[in-house]
Coordinates of N, CA and C in Angstrom, one line a residue:
M1191 N 25.2 38.3 135.5 CA 25.2 37.1 134.7 C 25.5 37.5 133.3
T1192 N 26.3 36.7 132.6 CA 26.7 37.0 131.2 C 26.5 35.8 130.3
K1193 N 26.3 36.1 129.0 CA 26.3 35.0 128.0 C 27.4 35.2 127.0
P1194 N 28.1 34.1 126.6 CA 29.2 34.2 125.7 C 28.7 34.4 124.2
I1195 N 29.4 35.3 123.5 CA 29.1 35.5 122.1 C 30.4 35.1 121.3
D1196 N 30.2 34.1 120.5 CA 31.4 33.7 119.7 C 31.5 34.5 118.4
R1197 N 32.4 35.4 118.4 CA 32.6 36.3 117.2 C 33.7 35.8 116.3
S1198 N 34.2 34.6 116.4 CA 35.2 34.1 115.5 C 34.5 33.8 114.2
I1199 N 35.3 33.6 113.1 CA 34.7 33.3 111.8 C 33.9 32.0 111.9
E1200 N 34.3 31.0 112.6 CA 33.6 29.8 112.7 C 32.3 30.0 113.5
G1201 N 32.4 30.8 114.5 CA 31.2 31.0 115.4 C 30.1 31.8 114.6
R1202 N 30.6 32.7 113.7 CA 29.6 33.5 113.0 C 28.8 32.6 112.1
Q1203 N 29.3 31.5 111.6 CA 28.5 30.6 110.7 C 27.3 30.1 111.4
K1204 N 27.4 29.8 112.7 CA 26.3 29.2 113.4 C 25.4 30.3 114.1
R1205 N 25.9 31.5 114.3 CA 25.2 32.5 115.1 C 24.1 33.2 114.3
K1206 N 23.1 33.6 115.0 CA 22.0 34.4 114.4 C 21.8 35.6 115.4
P1207 N 22.5 36.7 115.2 CA 22.5 37.8 116.1 C 21.1 38.4 116.3
D1208 N 20.8 39.0 117.4 CA 19.5 39.7 117.6 C 19.4 40.9 116.7
L1209 N 20.5 41.6 116.5 CA 20.4 42.9 115.8 C 21.7 43.1 115.0
F1210 N 21.5 43.4 113.7 CA 22.6 43.9 112.8 C 22.4 45.4 112.8
I1211 N 23.5 46.2 113.0 CA 23.3 47.7 113.0 C 23.9 48.2 111.7
S1212 N 23.1 48.8 110.9 CA 23.5 49.4 109.6 C 23.7 50.9 109.8
H1213 N 24.8 51.4 109.4 CA 25.1 52.8 109.7 C 26.2 53.4 108.8
S1214 N 26.2 54.7 108.8 CA 27.3 55.4 108.1 C 28.5 55.4 109.1
S1215 N 29.7 55.3 108.5 CA 30.9 55.3 109.3 C 31.0 56.6 110.1
R1216 N 30.4 57.7 109.6 CA 30.5 59.0 110.2 C 29.7 59.0 111.5
D1217 N 28.8 58.1 111.7 CA 28.0 58.0 112.9 C 28.5 57.0 113.9
K1218 N 29.8 56.5 113.7 CA 30.3 55.5 114.5 C 30.3 55.7 116.0
P1219 N 30.6 56.9 116.5 CA 30.5 57.1 118.0 C 29.2 56.9 118.5
V1220 N 28.1 57.4 117.8 CA 26.7 57.2 118.3 C 26.4 55.7 118.3
V1221 N 26.8 55.0 117.2 CA 26.5 53.6 117.0 C 27.2 52.7 118.1
R1222 N 28.5 53.1 118.3 CA 29.2 52.3 119.3 C 28.6 52.4 120.7
R1223 N 28.2 53.6 121.1 CA 27.6 53.7 122.4 C 26.3 52.9 122.5
L1224 N 25.5 53.0 121.4 CA 24.2 52.2 121.4 C 24.5 50.7 121.5
A1225 N 25.4 50.2 120.7 CA 25.7 48.8 120.7 C 26.2 48.3 122.1
E1226 N 27.0 49.1 122.7 CA 27.5 48.7 124.1 C 26.3 48.7 125.1
E1227 N 25.4 49.6 125.0 CA 24.3 49.6 126.0 C 23.4 48.4 125.7
L1228 N 23.2 48.1 124.4 CA 22.3 46.9 124.1 C 23.0 45.7 124.6
A1229 N 24.3 45.5 124.3 CA 25.1 44.4 124.8 C 25.0 44.2 126.3
W1230 N 25.0 45.3 127.0 CA 25.0 45.2 128.5 C 23.6 44.9 129.0
C1231 N 22.6 44.8 128.1 CA 21.3 44.3 128.4 C 21.0 43.0 127.8
G1232 N 22.1 42.3 127.4 CA 22.0 40.9 126.9 C 21.7 40.7 125.4
I1233 N 21.7 41.8 124.7 CA 21.4 41.8 123.3 C 22.6 41.4 122.5
D1234 N 22.5 40.4 121.6 CA 23.6 40.0 120.7 C 23.6 40.9 119.5
V1235 N 24.5 41.9 119.5 CA 24.6 43.0 118.5 C 25.7 42.6 117.5
W1236 N 25.4 42.7 116.2 CA 26.4 42.6 115.2 C 26.9 44.0 114.8
L1237 N 28.1 44.3 115.2 CA 28.7 45.6 114.8 C 30.0 45.3 114.1
D1238 N 30.2 46.0 112.9 CA 31.3 45.6 112.1 C 32.7 45.6 112.8
E1239 N 32.9 46.6 113.6 CA 34.2 46.7 114.3 C 34.4 45.6 115.3
W1240 N 33.4 45.0 115.8 CA 33.5 43.9 116.7 C 33.6 42.5 116.0
E1241 N 33.3 42.5 114.8 CA 33.2 41.2 114.1 C 34.3 40.9 113.1
L1242 N 34.6 41.9 112.3 CA 35.5 41.7 111.1 C 36.9 41.2 111.5
Q1243 N 37.3 40.2 110.7 CA 38.7 39.7 110.9 C 39.6 40.1 109.7
A1244 N 40.8 40.1 110.0 CA 41.8 40.5 109.0 C 41.7 39.6 107.7
G1245 N 41.6 40.3 106.6 CA 41.6 39.5 105.3 C 40.2 39.2 104.8
E1246 N 39.2 39.4 105.6 CA 37.8 39.1 105.1 C 37.3 40.1 104.1
S1247 N 36.4 39.7 103.3 CA 35.8 40.5 102.3 C 34.7 41.3 103.0
L1248 N 34.9 42.6 103.1 CA 33.9 43.5 103.8 C 32.5 43.3 103.3
H1249 N 32.4 43.4 101.9 CA 31.1 43.3 101.3 C 30.4 42.0 101.6
D1250 N 31.1 40.9 101.5 CA 30.5 39.6 101.7 C 30.1 39.4 103.1
V1251 N 30.9 39.8 104.1 CA 30.6 39.6 105.5 C 29.4 40.4 105.9
L1252 N 29.4 41.6 105.5 CA 28.3 42.5 105.8 C 27.0 42.0 105.2
A1253 N 27.0 41.6 104.0 CA 25.8 41.0 103.4 C 25.3 39.8 104.1
Q1254 N 26.2 38.9 104.4 CA 25.8 37.7 105.1 C 25.2 38.0 106.5
A1255 N 25.8 38.9 107.2 CA 25.3 39.3 108.5 C 23.9 40.0 108.5
A1256 N 23.7 40.8 107.5 CA 22.4 41.5 107.3 C 21.4 40.5 106.9
T1257 N 21.7 39.4 106.4 CA 20.8 38.3 106.0 C 20.5 37.4 107.2
K1258 N 21.4 37.2 108.1 CA 21.2 36.2 109.1 C 20.7 36.8 110.4
A1259 N 20.9 38.1 110.7 CA 20.4 38.7 111.9 C 18.9 38.7 112.0
N1260 N 18.4 38.5 113.2 CA 16.9 38.5 113.4 C 16.3 39.8 113.0
F1261 N 16.9 41.0 113.3 CA 16.5 42.3 113.0 C 17.6 43.1 112.4
L1262 N 17.3 44.0 111.5 CA 18.3 44.9 111.0 C 17.9 46.4 111.4
G1263 N 18.8 46.9 112.3 CA 18.6 48.3 112.8 C 19.3 49.3 111.9
V1264 N 18.5 50.2 111.3 CA 19.1 51.2 110.4 C 19.2 52.5 111.1
I1265 N 20.5 53.0 111.3 CA 20.7 54.2 112.0 C 20.4 55.4 111.1
V1266 N 19.3 56.1 111.4 CA 18.9 57.3 110.5 C 19.5 58.5 111.2
G1267 N 20.6 59.0 110.7 CA 21.3 60.2 111.2 C 21.5 61.1 110.1
A1268 N 22.3 62.2 110.4 CA 22.6 63.2 109.4 C 23.4 62.6 108.2
N1269 N 24.1 61.5 108.4 CA 24.9 61.0 107.3 C 24.3 59.7 106.6
F1270 N 23.1 59.4 106.9 CA 22.5 58.2 106.4 C 22.5 58.2 104.8
D1271 N 22.1 59.3 104.2 CA 22.1 59.3 102.7 C 23.4 59.3 102.1
D1272 N 24.5 59.6 102.8 CA 25.8 59.6 102.3 C 26.5 58.2 102.3
S1273 N 25.8 57.2 102.8 CA 26.5 55.9 103.0 C 25.9 54.9 102.0
P1274 N 26.6 54.5 100.9 CA 26.1 53.5 100.0 C 25.9 52.1 100.7
W1275 N 26.8 51.9 101.7 CA 26.7 50.6 102.4 C 25.4 50.5 103.2
A1276 N 25.0 51.6 103.9 CA 23.8 51.6 104.7 C 22.6 51.4 103.8
N1277 N 22.6 52.1 102.6 CA 21.5 51.9 101.7 C 21.4 50.5 101.1
D1278 N 22.5 49.9 100.8 CA 22.5 48.5 100.3 C 22.0 47.6 101.4
E1279 N 22.4 47.8 102.6 CA 21.9 46.9 103.7 C 20.4 47.1 103.9
L1280 N 19.9 48.4 103.8 CA 18.5 48.6 103.9 C 17.7 47.9 102.8
K1281 N 18.2 47.8 101.6 CA 17.6 47.1 100.6 C 17.5 45.6 100.9
I1282 N 18.6 45.0 101.5 CA 18.5 43.6 101.9 C 17.4 43.4 103.0
G1283 N 17.3 44.4 103.9 CA 16.3 44.2 104.9 C 14.9 44.3 104.4
L1284 N 14.7 45.2 103.5 CA 13.3 45.4 102.9 C 13.0 44.2 102.0
S1285 N 14.0 43.6 101.4 CA 13.8 42.4 100.6 C 13.4 41.2 101.5
R1286 N 14.1 41.1 102.6 CA 13.8 40.1 103.6 C 12.3 40.2 104.1
E1287 N 11.9 41.4 104.3 CA 10.5 41.6 104.8 C 9.5 41.0 103.9
K1288 N 9.7 41.2 102.6 CA 8.8 40.7 101.6 C 8.9 39.1 101.6
A1289 N 10.1 38.6 101.7 CA 10.2 37.1 101.6 C 9.7 36.5 102.9
E1290 N 10.0 37.1 104.1 CA 9.7 36.5 105.4 C 8.3 36.9 105.9
K1291 N 7.7 37.9 105.2 CA 6.4 38.4 105.6 C 6.3 38.8 107.1
R1292 N 7.3 39.5 107.5 CA 7.4 40.1 108.9 C 8.3 41.3 108.9
H1293 N 8.2 42.1 110.0 CA 9.0 43.3 110.1 C 10.5 42.9 110.4
V1294 N 11.4 43.3 109.6 CA 12.8 43.0 109.8 C 13.6 44.3 110.1
V1295 N 13.3 45.3 109.4 CA 14.0 46.6 109.5 C 13.4 47.4 110.6
I1296 N 14.3 47.9 111.5 CA 13.9 48.8 112.6 C 14.7 50.1 112.4
P1297 N 14.1 51.1 111.9 CA 14.7 52.4 111.8 C 15.0 53.0 113.2
I1298 N 16.2 53.5 113.4 CA 16.6 54.1 114.7 C 17.0 55.5 114.4
V1299 N 16.2 56.5 114.8 CA 16.5 57.9 114.5 C 17.3 58.5 115.5
V1300 N 18.5 59.1 115.1 CA 19.4 59.7 116.0 C 19.7 61.2 115.7
G1301 N 19.3 61.7 114.5 CA 19.6 63.0 114.1 C 18.4 63.9 114.0
R1302 N 18.7 65.2 113.8 CA 17.6 66.2 113.7 C 17.2 66.5 112.3
Q1303 N 17.7 65.8 111.3 CA 17.4 66.1 109.9 C 16.0 65.6 109.6
P1304 N 15.4 66.1 108.5 CA 14.1 65.6 108.1 C 14.1 64.1 107.9
L1305 N 13.0 63.4 108.3 CA 13.0 61.9 108.1 C 12.9 61.5 106.7
P1306 N 13.7 60.5 106.3 CA 13.6 60.0 104.9 C 12.3 59.4 104.5
A1307 N 12.0 59.4 103.2 CA 10.7 58.9 102.7 C 10.4 57.5 103.2
F1308 N 11.4 56.6 103.3 CA 11.1 55.2 103.6 C 10.5 55.0 105.0
L1309 N 10.6 56.1 105.9 CA 10.0 56.0 107.2 C 8.5 56.2 107.2
Q1310 N 8.0 56.8 106.2 CA 6.6 57.1 106.2 C 5.7 55.8 106.4
G1311 N 4.9 55.9 107.4 CA 4.0 54.7 107.6 C 4.7 53.6 108.4
R1312 N 5.9 53.8 108.8 CA 6.7 52.7 109.5 C 7.0 53.1 110.9
V1313 N 6.8 52.2 111.8 CA 7.2 52.5 113.2 C 8.7 52.6 113.3
Y1314 N 9.2 53.5 114.1 CA 10.6 53.7 114.2 C 11.0 54.0 115.7
I1315 N 12.2 53.8 116.1 CA 12.7 54.0 117.4 C 13.3 55.4 117.4
D1316 N 12.9 56.3 118.3 CA 13.4 57.7 118.3 C 14.3 57.9 119.6
L1317 N 15.6 58.1 119.3 CA 16.5 58.3 120.4 C 16.9 59.8 120.6
R1318 N 16.1 60.7 120.0 CA 16.5 62.1 119.9 C 16.2 62.9 121.2
R1319 N 15.1 62.5 121.9 CA 14.7 63.3 123.1 C 14.8 62.4 124.3
D1320 N 14.0 61.4 124.5 CA 14.1 60.5 125.6 C 14.9 59.2 125.2
R1321 N 16.2 59.3 125.3 CA 17.0 58.2 124.7 C 16.7 56.9 125.3
Y1322 N 16.6 56.8 126.7 CA 16.5 55.5 127.3 C 15.1 54.9 127.2
I1323 N 14.1 55.8 127.0 CA 12.8 55.3 126.6 C 12.8 54.6 125.3
G1324 N 13.5 55.2 124.3 CA 13.7 54.6 123.0 C 14.4 53.3 123.0
I1325 N 15.5 53.3 123.8 CA 16.3 52.0 123.9 C 15.4 50.9 124.6
A1326 N 14.6 51.3 125.6 CA 13.8 50.3 126.2 C 12.8 49.7 125.2
R1327 N 12.2 50.6 124.4 CA 11.3 50.1 123.4 C 12.0 49.2 122.4
L1328 N 13.2 49.6 122.0 CA 14.0 48.8 121.1 C 14.3 47.4 121.7
I1329 N 14.7 47.3 122.9 CA 14.9 46.1 123.6 C 13.7 45.2 123.6
G1330 N 12.5 45.9 123.9 CA 11.3 45.1 123.9 C 11.0 44.5 122.5
L1331 N 11.3 45.2 121.4 CA 11.1 44.7 120.1 C 12.0 43.5 119.8
L1332 N 13.3 43.7 120.2 CA 14.3 42.6 119.9 C 14.0 41.4 120.7
L1333 N 13.5 41.5 121.9 CA 13.3 40.3 122.8 C 11.8 39.8 122.7
K1334 N 11.0 40.5 121.8 CA 9.7 40.2 121.5 C 8.8 40.1 122.8
L1335 N 9.0 41.2 123.6 CA 8.2 41.3 124.8 C 6.9 41.9 124.5
P1336 N 5.8 41.6 125.3 CA 4.5 42.3 125.1 C 4.6 43.8 125.2
Q1337 N 4.1 44.5 124.2 CA 4.2 45.9 124.1 C 3.6 46.6 125.3
Q1338 N 2.5 46.1 125.8 CA 1.9 46.7 127.0 C 2.8 46.6 128.2
T1339 N 3.4 45.4 128.3 CA 4.3 45.2 129.5 C 5.5 46.2 129.5
V1340 N 6.0 46.4 128.3 CA 7.1 47.3 128.1 C 6.7 48.8 128.4
T1341 N 5.5 49.1 128.0 CA 5.0 50.5 128.2 C 4.7 50.7 129.7
D1342 N 4.2 49.7 130.4 CA 4.0 49.8 131.8 C 5.3 49.9 132.6
A1343 N 6.3 49.2 132.1 CA 7.7 49.3 132.7 C 8.3 50.6 132.6
I1344 N 8.1 51.2 131.4 CA 8.6 52.6 131.1 C 7.9 53.6 132.0
L1345 N 6.6 53.5 132.2 CA 5.8 54.4 133.1 C 6.3 54.2 134.5
E1346 N 6.6 53.0 134.9 CA 7.1 52.7 136.2 C 8.5 53.3 136.5
Y1347 N 9.4 53.2 135.6 CA 10.8 53.6 135.8 C 11.1 54.9 135.2
R1348 N 10.4 55.3 134.1 CA 10.7 56.6 133.4 C 12.2 56.7 133.3
P1349 N 12.8 55.8 132.5 CA 14.3 55.7 132.4 C 15.0 56.9 131.9
K1350 N 16.0 57.3 132.7 CA 16.8 58.5 132.4 C 18.3 58.2 132.3
R1351 N 18.7 56.9 132.7 CA 20.1 56.5 132.6 C 20.1 55.0 132.3
F1352 N 21.3 54.6 132.0 CA 21.4 53.2 131.5 C 20.9 52.2 132.6
S1353 N 21.3 52.4 133.9 CA 20.9 51.4 134.9 C 19.4 51.2 135.0
D1354 N 18.6 52.2 134.6 CA 17.2 52.0 134.6 C 16.7 50.9 133.7
L1355 N 17.5 50.7 132.6 CA 17.1 49.6 131.7 C 17.1 48.2 132.3
H1356 N 18.0 48.0 133.3 CA 18.0 46.7 134.0 C 16.8 46.6 134.8
G1357 N 16.3 47.7 135.4 CA 15.1 47.7 136.2 C 13.9 47.4 135.3
I1358 N 13.9 47.9 134.1 CA 12.8 47.6 133.1 C 12.8 46.1 132.8
L1359 N 14.0 45.5 132.6 CA 14.1 44.1 132.3 C 13.5 43.3 133.4
R1360 N 13.9 43.6 134.6 CA 13.3 42.9 135.8 C 11.8 43.0 135.9
Y1361 N 11.3 44.2 135.6 CA 9.8 44.4 135.6 C 9.2 43.5 134.6
C1362 N 9.8 43.3 133.5 CA 9.3 42.4 132.4 C 9.6 40.9 132.7
G1363 N 10.1 40.6 133.9 CA 10.3 39.2 134.3 C 11.6 38.6 133.8
L1364 N 12.6 39.4 133.4 CA 13.9 38.9 132.9 C 15.0 39.3 133.8
S1365 N 16.0 38.4 133.9 CA 17.2 38.7 134.7 C 18.2 39.4 133.8
P1366 N 18.7 40.6 134.2 CA 19.6 41.3 133.3 C 20.9 40.4 133.0
T1367 N 21.2 40.4 131.8 CA 22.3 39.6 131.3 C 23.2 40.5 130.4
I1368 N 24.5 40.2 130.4 CA 25.4 41.0 129.6 C 26.0 40.1 128.5
A1369 N 25.9 40.5 127.3 CA 26.5 39.8 126.1 C 27.9 40.2 125.9
L1370 N 28.8 39.2 126.1 CA 30.3 39.5 126.0 C 30.9 38.5 125.1
N1371 N 32.1 38.9 124.5 CA 32.9 38.0 123.7 C 33.2 36.7 124.5
K1372 N 33.2 35.6 123.8 CA 33.4 34.3 124.4 C 34.8 34.3 125.1
E1373 N 35.8 35.0 124.6 CA 37.1 35.0 125.2 C 37.0 35.7 126.6
V1374 N 36.2 36.8 126.6 CA 36.1 37.5 127.9 C 35.4 36.6 128.9
V1375 N 34.3 35.9 128.5 CA 33.6 35.0 129.4 C 34.5 33.9 129.9
D1376 N 35.4 33.4 129.0 CA 36.3 32.4 129.4 C 37.3 32.9 130.5
S1377 N 37.7 34.2 130.4 CA 38.5 34.8 131.4 C 37.8 35.0 132.7
I1378 N 36.5 35.3 132.6 CA 35.7 35.4 133.9 C 35.6 34.0 134.6
L1379 N 35.5 33.0 133.8 CA 35.4 31.6 134.4 C 36.7 31.3 135.1
Q1380 N 37.8 31.7 134.5 CA 39.2 31.4 135.0 C 39.4 32.2 136.3
A1381 N 38.6 33.3 136.4 CA 38.8 34.2 137.6 C 37.7 34.0 138.7
G1382 N 37.0 32.8 138.5 CA 36.0 32.5 139.6 C 34.6 32.5 139.2
G1383 N 34.3 32.8 137.9 CA 32.9 32.7 137.5 C 32.3 31.3 137.5
R1384 N 31.0 31.1 137.5 CA 30.4 29.8 137.5 C 29.4 29.7 136.4
K1385 N 29.4 28.5 135.7 CA 28.5 28.3 134.6 C 27.1 27.9 135.2
T1386 N 26.1 28.3 134.5 CA 24.7 28.0 134.8 C 24.2 26.9 133.8
S1387 N 23.1 26.3 134.2 CA 22.5 25.3 133.3 C 22.0 25.9 132.0
E1388 N 21.7 27.3 132.0 CA 21.3 27.9 130.7 C 22.4 28.3 129.8
G1389 N 23.7 27.9 130.2 CA 24.8 28.3 129.3 C 25.4 29.6 129.6
C1390 N 24.9 30.3 130.6 CA 25.4 31.6 131.0 C 26.5 31.5 132.1
V1391 N 27.0 32.6 132.5 CA 28.0 32.5 133.6 C 27.7 33.6 134.6
E1392 N 27.6 33.1 135.9 CA 27.3 34.0 137.0 C 28.6 34.3 137.7
F1393 N 28.7 35.6 138.2 CA 29.9 36.0 138.8 C 29.7 37.3 139.6
F1394 N 30.6 37.5 140.5 CA 30.5 38.8 141.3 C 31.7 39.7 140.9
P1395 N 31.4 40.8 140.3 CA 32.5 41.7 139.7 C 33.5 42.1 140.8
E1396 N 33.1 42.2 142.1 CA 34.0 42.6 143.1 C 35.1 41.5 143.3
E1397 N 34.7 40.2 143.1 CA 35.6 39.1 143.2 C 36.5 39.0 142.0
I1398 N 35.9 39.2 140.8 CA 36.7 39.0 139.6 C 37.8 40.1 139.5
I1399 N 37.5 41.3 139.9 CA 38.4 42.4 139.7 C 39.7 42.3 140.6
I1400 N 39.6 41.5 141.6 CA 40.8 41.3 142.5 C 41.5 40.0 142.3
H1401 N 40.9 39.2 141.4 CA 41.5 37.9 141.1 C 42.9 38.0 140.4
P1402 N 43.8 37.2 140.9 CA 45.2 37.3 140.3 C 45.3 37.1 138.8
S1403 N 44.3 36.3 138.2 CA 44.4 36.0 136.8 C 43.7 37.1 135.9
A1404 N 43.0 38.0 136.6 CA 42.3 39.0 135.8 C 43.2 40.0 135.1
S1405 N 43.0 40.1 133.8 CA 43.8 41.0 132.9 C 43.4 42.5 133.2
P1406 N 44.2 43.5 132.8 CA 43.8 44.9 132.9 C 42.5 45.2 132.2
H1407 N 42.3 44.6 131.0 CA 41.0 44.8 130.3 C 39.8 44.2 131.1
L1408 N 40.0 43.1 131.7 CA 38.9 42.5 132.5 C 38.6 43.3 133.7
R1409 N 39.6 43.8 134.4 CA 39.4 44.6 135.5 C 38.7 45.9 135.2
K1410 N 39.1 46.5 134.0 CA 38.4 47.7 133.6 C 36.9 47.4 133.3
L1411 N 36.6 46.3 132.7 CA 35.2 45.9 132.5 C 34.5 45.7 133.8
M1412 N 35.1 45.0 134.7 CA 34.4 44.8 136.0 C 34.2 46.1 136.8
S1413 N 35.1 47.1 136.6 CA 35.0 48.4 137.3 C 33.8 49.1 136.7
R1414 N 33.6 49.0 135.4 CA 32.4 49.7 134.8 C 31.1 49.0 135.2
L1415 N 31.1 47.7 135.4 CA 29.9 47.0 135.8 C 29.6 47.3 137.2
I1416 N 30.6 47.4 138.1 CA 30.4 47.8 139.5 C 29.7 49.2 139.6
T1417 N 30.2 50.1 138.7 CA 29.6 51.4 138.7 C 28.1 51.4 138.3
V1418 N 27.8 50.5 137.3 CA 26.4 50.4 136.9 C 25.5 49.8 138.0
L1419 N 26.1 48.8 138.7 CA 25.3 48.2 139.8 C 25.1 49.1 140.9
H1420 N 26.1 50.0 141.2 CA 25.9 51.0 142.3 C 24.8 52.0 141.9
D1421 N 24.8 52.3 140.6 CA 23.8 53.3 140.1 C 22.4 52.7 140.3
E1422 N 22.3 51.3 140.0 CA 21.0 50.7 140.2 C 20.6 50.7 141.7
Q1423 N 21.5 50.4 142.6 CA 21.2 50.4 144.0 C 20.8 51.8 144.5
A1424 N 21.5 52.8 144.0 CA 21.1 54.2 144.4 C 19.8 54.6 143.9
S1425 N 19.4 54.1 142.7 CA 18.1 54.4 142.1 C 17.0 53.7 142.8
A1426 N 17.3 52.5 143.3 CA 16.2 51.8 144.0 C 16.0 52.2 145.5
A1427 N 17.0 52.9 146.0 CA 17.0 53.3 147.4 C 15.9 54.4 147.6

C-alpha cells in the first residue's frame, strides 16, 4: 500500500512533512539512502533534491520547509561543521523548540567523529553500529509510537536489514506503507492500483510490473519492492 506525496510547489504549501533532513552536501549518499528507507516505511521525508524546482530560491524554500516539518533531523557526520546551511537549519529547529515547547530537533549520528557540544544531554539516533535498530527508533519517534512497544518490537525482530523494519511496523499495529510521489501513485492507479478509503493506494507489484502502461521507472520501482517482499517472506519462514 502506498500514500501519495505532492511535491509540487502548490502541494508544498499545504503539506507538513514528517521529517526535514538537514545535512551537509558531502553527506548526500548517506542521506539519500536513509531518506529512501524512511519513505519505504511510509514516512513523508523532505529532502532537497526531491523537492526543489527550477528557479526557486534555495534559502527561502529550505527555511520554509525547516519551519513546517513536524521534526527536523540533523545529520551529524564528519562534514556537519563545514555546512553553514545545516547550522542555520539547526538554529531554526532549536528556536522552534523554545517556541513550541517540545522536541523538534532529532540528531542522527552517522560518523565516527567526536560528538558536537549541542548533543550533550540530548537524545539522539545512532546509526553507526546497529543501523536498523537506530532507524526503527527514529520511525517510532516520527510516528509517535509508544517507546516500550518499539523496544519490544526491536527485541522481537533484532533488525539487521531493511525488510525487518516492516515487521517492526506490523508488531506495532501498523500496515507498512510506502510514501511515493503523487505522479508515481497516479501511474500505479493507471496500471491497476486501487484507492482505499484512507486515501492510500493498494496494489500488487507483480501485476503492476507487467501492465502495458507501466513505465521503465515504475517497473524498476516494482522490481525493488518485490525484492523487499521476498526478503520479508524469507525472514518470516
